[in-house]
Coordinates of C-alpha atoms (C1' of nucleotides) in Angstrom, one line a residue:
Chain A
M1 CA 43.5 -8.4 47.8
R2 CA 40.2 -10.2 47.0
I3 CA 39.5 -10.9 43.3
A4 CA 36.2 -12.2 42.1
T5 CA 34.5 -13.2 38.8
W6 CA 30.7 -13.2 38.3
N7 CA 28.5 -13.7 35.2
V8 CA 25.9 -11.2 36.2
N9 CA 23.4 -11.9 33.4
S10 CA 22.5 -8.2 32.8
I11 CA 24.1 -5.5 35.0
R12 CA 21.1 -3.3 34.5
T13 CA 18.9 -5.9 36.3
R14 CA 21.6 -6.9 38.8
H15 CA 23.5 -3.8 39.8
G16 CA 21.9 -3.4 43.3
R17 CA 22.7 -7.0 44.1
V18 CA 26.3 -6.7 42.8
V19 CA 27.1 -3.6 44.9
D20 CA 25.6 -5.2 48.0
W21 CA 27.6 -8.3 47.6
L22 CA 30.9 -6.5 46.8
V23 CA 30.6 -4.4 49.9
N24 CA 29.5 -7.3 52.2
A25 CA 32.2 -9.7 50.9
D26 CA 34.8 -6.9 51.0
V27 CA 35.9 -7.5 47.4
D28 CA 38.6 -5.4 45.8
V29 CA 38.3 -6.5 42.1
L30 CA 35.3 -7.9 40.3
A31 CA 35.4 -9.2 36.7
M32 CA 31.9 -9.3 35.3
Q33 CA 30.5 -11.1 32.3
E34 CA 27.2 -10.8 30.4
I35 CA 26.7 -7.2 31.3
K36 CA 24.2 -7.2 28.3
C37 CA 24.5 -3.5 27.6
K38 CA 26.5 -0.9 25.8
D39 CA 29.2 1.0 27.6
E40 CA 27.1 4.1 27.9
Q41 CA 24.2 2.1 29.4
F42 CA 26.3 0.6 32.2
P43 CA 24.9 1.7 35.6
R44 CA 28.0 3.0 37.2
E45 CA 26.6 5.1 40.0
G46 CA 26.2 2.6 42.7
L47 CA 29.6 1.0 42.1
E48 CA 31.3 4.4 42.0
A49 CA 29.5 5.5 45.1
A50 CA 30.9 2.4 46.8
G51 CA 34.4 3.4 45.8
Y52 CA 34.8 1.3 42.7
E53 CA 36.3 2.4 39.4
V54 CA 34.7 0.6 36.4
V55 CA 35.9 -0.3 32.9
T56 CA 33.6 -1.9 30.5
W57 CA 33.4 -3.4 27.0
G58 CA 29.8 -3.6 25.9
L59 CA 28.8 -3.3 22.2
N60 CA 25.1 -4.3 22.3
Q61 CA 22.5 -6.3 24.3
W62 CA 24.6 -9.5 24.0
N63 CA 27.7 -10.6 25.9
G64 CA 29.7 -7.6 27.4
V65 CA 32.4 -7.7 30.0
A66 CA 33.5 -5.3 32.7
I67 CA 36.0 -4.9 35.6
A68 CA 35.3 -3.0 38.8
S69 CA 38.1 -2.2 41.3
R70 CA 38.7 -0.3 44.5
L71 CA 42.4 0.0 43.5
P72 CA 43.5 1.9 40.5
I73 CA 43.1 0.3 37.1
T74 CA 45.7 0.6 34.3
D75 CA 46.6 -0.9 31.0
V76 CA 43.1 -1.7 29.9
E77 CA 43.0 -4.0 26.9
V78 CA 39.7 -4.4 24.9
G79 CA 39.8 -7.9 23.6
F80 CA 42.9 -10.2 23.5
R81 CA 45.4 -10.3 20.7
G82 CA 44.2 -12.8 18.0
Q83 CA 40.6 -12.9 19.4
P84 CA 38.4 -14.4 16.8
G85 CA 35.2 -12.6 15.7
F86 CA 31.7 -14.0 15.0
A87 CA 28.5 -12.8 13.4
K88 CA 25.7 -14.3 11.5
G89 CA 26.8 -14.9 7.9
H90 CA 30.2 -13.6 8.8
E91 CA 32.3 -16.5 9.9
G92 CA 35.6 -15.6 8.2
P93 CA 38.8 -14.2 9.7
D94 CA 37.4 -10.7 9.3
A95 CA 34.2 -11.3 11.3
P96 CA 33.5 -8.6 13.9
L97 CA 34.6 -9.1 17.4
E98 CA 32.1 -9.8 20.2
A99 CA 32.6 -8.1 23.6
R100 CA 33.9 -11.1 25.5
A101 CA 37.4 -10.2 26.9
L102 CA 38.6 -7.3 28.9
G103 CA 42.1 -7.1 30.5
A104 CA 43.4 -4.7 33.1
T105 CA 46.3 -4.4 35.6
I106 CA 45.4 -3.8 39.2
D107 CA 48.1 -3.6 42.0
G108 CA 50.5 -5.4 39.7
V109 CA 48.1 -8.2 38.9
R110 CA 46.9 -8.7 35.3
V111 CA 43.2 -9.6 35.4
W112 CA 41.1 -10.8 32.5
S113 CA 37.3 -10.9 32.4
L114 CA 36.3 -13.6 29.9
Y115 CA 33.0 -14.7 28.5
V116 CA 33.8 -17.8 26.4
P117 CA 31.3 -18.4 23.6
N118 CA 28.6 -20.9 24.5
G119 CA 28.9 -23.1 21.4
R120 CA 25.2 -23.7 21.1
A121 CA 25.4 -27.2 19.7
L122 CA 28.0 -29.7 18.4
G123 CA 28.6 -28.9 14.8
D124 CA 27.1 -25.4 15.0
P125 CA 29.4 -22.7 13.6
H126 CA 29.3 -21.2 17.1
Y127 CA 30.9 -24.4 18.4
D128 CA 33.8 -24.1 16.1
Y129 CA 34.1 -20.5 17.1
K130 CA 34.2 -21.5 20.7
L131 CA 37.1 -23.9 20.1
R132 CA 39.0 -21.3 18.0
W133 CA 38.4 -18.7 20.7
L134 CA 39.8 -20.9 23.5
S135 CA 42.8 -21.8 21.3
A136 CA 43.6 -18.2 20.5
L137 CA 43.2 -17.3 24.2
A138 CA 45.8 -19.8 25.1
D139 CA 48.1 -18.5 22.4
D140 CA 47.8 -14.9 23.8
A141 CA 48.2 -16.1 27.4
R142 CA 51.3 -18.1 26.6
A143 CA 52.9 -15.1 24.8
W144 CA 52.1 -12.9 27.8
M145 CA 53.6 -15.4 30.2
A146 CA 56.8 -15.7 28.1
A147 CA 57.1 -11.9 28.0
N148 CA 56.4 -11.5 31.7
P149 CA 58.0 -14.5 33.4
G150 CA 56.9 -15.0 37.0
A151 CA 54.3 -12.2 36.8
P152 CA 50.8 -12.7 38.3
M153 CA 47.9 -13.0 35.9
A154 CA 44.5 -14.4 36.3
L155 CA 42.1 -15.5 33.5
T156 CA 38.7 -15.3 35.2
G157 CA 35.2 -15.7 33.9
D158 CA 32.6 -18.0 32.4
F159 CA 34.4 -20.6 30.4
N160 CA 31.3 -22.5 29.4
V161 CA 33.2 -25.8 29.8
A162 CA 32.6 -28.4 32.6
P163 CA 36.1 -29.8 32.8
T164 CA 35.3 -33.0 34.7
D165 CA 32.2 -35.2 35.0
A166 CA 31.8 -34.0 38.5
D167 CA 31.4 -30.5 37.2
M168 CA 28.3 -31.4 35.2
G169 CA 25.1 -32.0 37.2
D170 CA 22.6 -30.8 34.7
P171 CA 20.9 -33.9 33.2
S172 CA 19.9 -32.1 30.0
F173 CA 23.6 -32.1 29.0
V174 CA 24.2 -35.5 27.5
P175 CA 27.6 -37.0 26.8
G176 CA 28.2 -37.3 23.0
V177 CA 25.4 -34.9 22.3
S178 CA 25.8 -31.7 24.2
T179 CA 28.3 -28.8 24.4
H180 CA 30.2 -28.0 27.6
I181 CA 31.3 -31.6 28.1
S182 CA 32.6 -32.6 24.7
P183 CA 36.2 -33.9 24.4
P184 CA 37.3 -31.0 22.2
E185 CA 36.0 -28.5 24.7
R186 CA 37.6 -30.3 27.6
A187 CA 40.9 -30.5 25.6
A188 CA 40.8 -26.8 24.9
F189 CA 40.4 -26.2 28.7
A190 CA 43.1 -28.7 29.5
H191 CA 45.4 -26.9 27.0
L192 CA 45.0 -23.7 29.1
E193 CA 46.2 -25.7 32.1
S194 CA 49.0 -27.3 30.1
I195 CA 50.6 -23.9 29.4
G196 CA 50.9 -23.2 33.1
L197 CA 47.6 -21.9 34.2
T198 CA 46.1 -23.4 37.3
D199 CA 42.5 -23.5 38.6
V200 CA 43.3 -21.8 41.9
V201 CA 39.8 -22.4 43.4
R202 CA 39.4 -26.1 43.0
P203 CA 42.2 -27.1 45.5
I204 CA 40.5 -25.1 48.2
Q205 CA 36.9 -25.6 47.1
P206 CA 36.9 -29.1 45.4
D207 CA 33.1 -29.3 45.3
G208 CA 30.3 -27.1 44.1
Y209 CA 28.7 -25.7 41.0
T210 CA 28.8 -22.1 39.8
F211 CA 25.7 -22.1 37.5
W212 CA 22.2 -23.4 37.7
D213 CA 19.8 -22.9 34.8
Y214 CA 16.7 -21.0 35.7
K215 CA 14.6 -23.7 34.1
Q216 CA 13.2 -26.9 35.6
L217 CA 14.1 -26.3 39.3
R218 CA 17.7 -26.8 38.6
F219 CA 18.8 -24.9 41.6
P220 CA 16.5 -26.5 44.2
R221 CA 17.5 -29.8 42.8
D222 CA 21.2 -28.8 42.8
E223 CA 21.5 -29.8 39.1
G224 CA 24.1 -27.2 38.3
M225 CA 27.4 -26.9 36.4
R226 CA 30.9 -25.8 37.4
I227 CA 31.8 -23.5 34.5
D228 CA 33.2 -20.3 36.1
F229 CA 36.9 -20.3 36.9
I230 CA 39.9 -18.4 38.0
L231 CA 43.0 -19.7 36.2
G232 CA 46.3 -18.2 37.5
T233 CA 49.9 -18.1 36.4
P234 CA 52.4 -19.5 39.0
G235 CA 53.0 -16.0 40.1
F236 CA 49.3 -15.6 40.9
A237 CA 48.6 -19.1 42.2
D238 CA 51.4 -18.9 44.7
R239 CA 49.7 -15.9 46.4
V240 CA 46.2 -17.5 46.7
V241 CA 45.4 -18.1 50.4
D242 CA 41.7 -18.7 50.2
A243 CA 38.9 -19.3 47.7
R244 CA 35.1 -19.4 47.8
I245 CA 32.1 -20.1 45.6
E246 CA 29.2 -17.8 46.7
R247 CA 26.3 -20.2 46.4
E248 CA 24.1 -18.0 48.5
Q249 CA 24.0 -15.5 45.6
R250 CA 21.8 -17.9 43.6
K251 CA 19.0 -17.3 46.2
G252 CA 16.6 -14.5 46.9
D253 CA 15.0 -12.0 44.5
A254 CA 16.2 -11.8 40.9
P255 CA 19.5 -13.8 41.2
S256 CA 21.8 -14.3 38.2
D257 CA 21.9 -17.9 37.0
H258 CA 25.7 -17.8 37.9
V259 CA 27.2 -17.1 41.4
P260 CA 30.5 -15.2 42.2
V261 CA 33.8 -17.1 42.5
L262 CA 36.5 -15.3 44.5
V263 CA 40.0 -15.7 45.8
E264 CA 42.0 -14.0 48.5
L265 CA 45.6 -13.1 47.5
A266 CA 48.4 -12.5 49.9
S267 CA 50.2 -9.2 49.5
D268 CA 53.1 -9.2 47.2
E269 CA 55.2 -7.2 49.7
D270 CA 55.7 -9.7 52.4
D271 CA 55.7 -13.4 52.8
D272 CA 53.8 -13.5 56.1
D273 CA 51.3 -16.3 56.2
R274 CA 47.9 -14.6 56.3
P275 CA 45.2 -16.1 58.4
M276 CA 42.2 -17.5 56.5
I277 CA 39.9 -14.5 56.4
F278 CA 36.6 -15.9 55.2
Chain B
dA1 C1' 6.1 -29.3 30.2
dT2 C1' 9.7 -25.7 25.7
dG3 C1' 8.4 -25.7 33.1
dT4 C1' 13.0 -19.5 33.1
dC5 C1' 15.2 -15.6 32.5
dG6 C1' 17.4 -11.7 30.0
dG7 C1' 17.4 -8.6 25.9
dG8 C1' 15.1 -6.0 21.6
dC9 C1' 11.3 -4.6 19.1
dT10 C1' 7.0 -1.3 18.3
dA11 C1' 5.0 -4.2 21.6
dT12 C1' 1.3 -5.1 25.7
dG13 C1' 3.2 -10.7 22.3
dC14 C1' 6.9 -12.6 19.6
dC15 C1' 11.7 -13.4 18.5
dC16 C1' 16.5 -14.5 20.0
dG17 C1' 20.2 -16.3 23.2
dA18 C1' 21.5 -19.0 27.1

DNA sequence: ATGTCGGGCTATGCCCGA
């Protein structure tokens, strides 16, 4: 089974490219972020014609997450337990949720499509929200892992954190000043790893960015950032046989500013070593 | 170069978010 994540930056602008890539890359499951539309506006036709079932959580023109799968989808969860909300002038515990997390089970694998808040600037209310959001995500993941020992789960998506210096190649992000590289954000990411989630792509693809800003020739200069990840429980990580960052998807007409990240999983029904398929 | 893209709005440019 091939599972991918992709911040598509508007599915209405990108659906043709998304379907083409899914079919060409033979992807079974795609977690999307920044669909930037309401559920009823999501262009499902091309995906469904290509054999994909689609579940979405889109509230308005901002954020929005979705999962498309060629295998049956069950146990859809809109938002995670304890997910903090956020809205202008509404920063308390009863702030409305944003459409940033969607969970589903596919062929026995729990898959989350996550769009972590950007943070905007150090000290901005959105930055505190980002840290609370990541902390609550870890709490929910830890509770799920305790209740489902050994089970495969992947937290996939745009984490908006560059965990190491090598993951930050955009010179406009300055240590001590900028989001995405601040110690608290990196600690929040490391905390996800400390509860038993593993970046399953990095051991296979140690280099490469997943995002390049549209501005200032960031892609031609390869001044990107590695901020999109697939974090797996041990029961997920043990089945990963290959991984890929689809840099080619940053090229051509109307690309997203992010590229897909995907992994190939061995079947859970046999222990045969699978050949590397990519 | 604040140099690019998305979205909405009531518009044919301006605002917001990334």
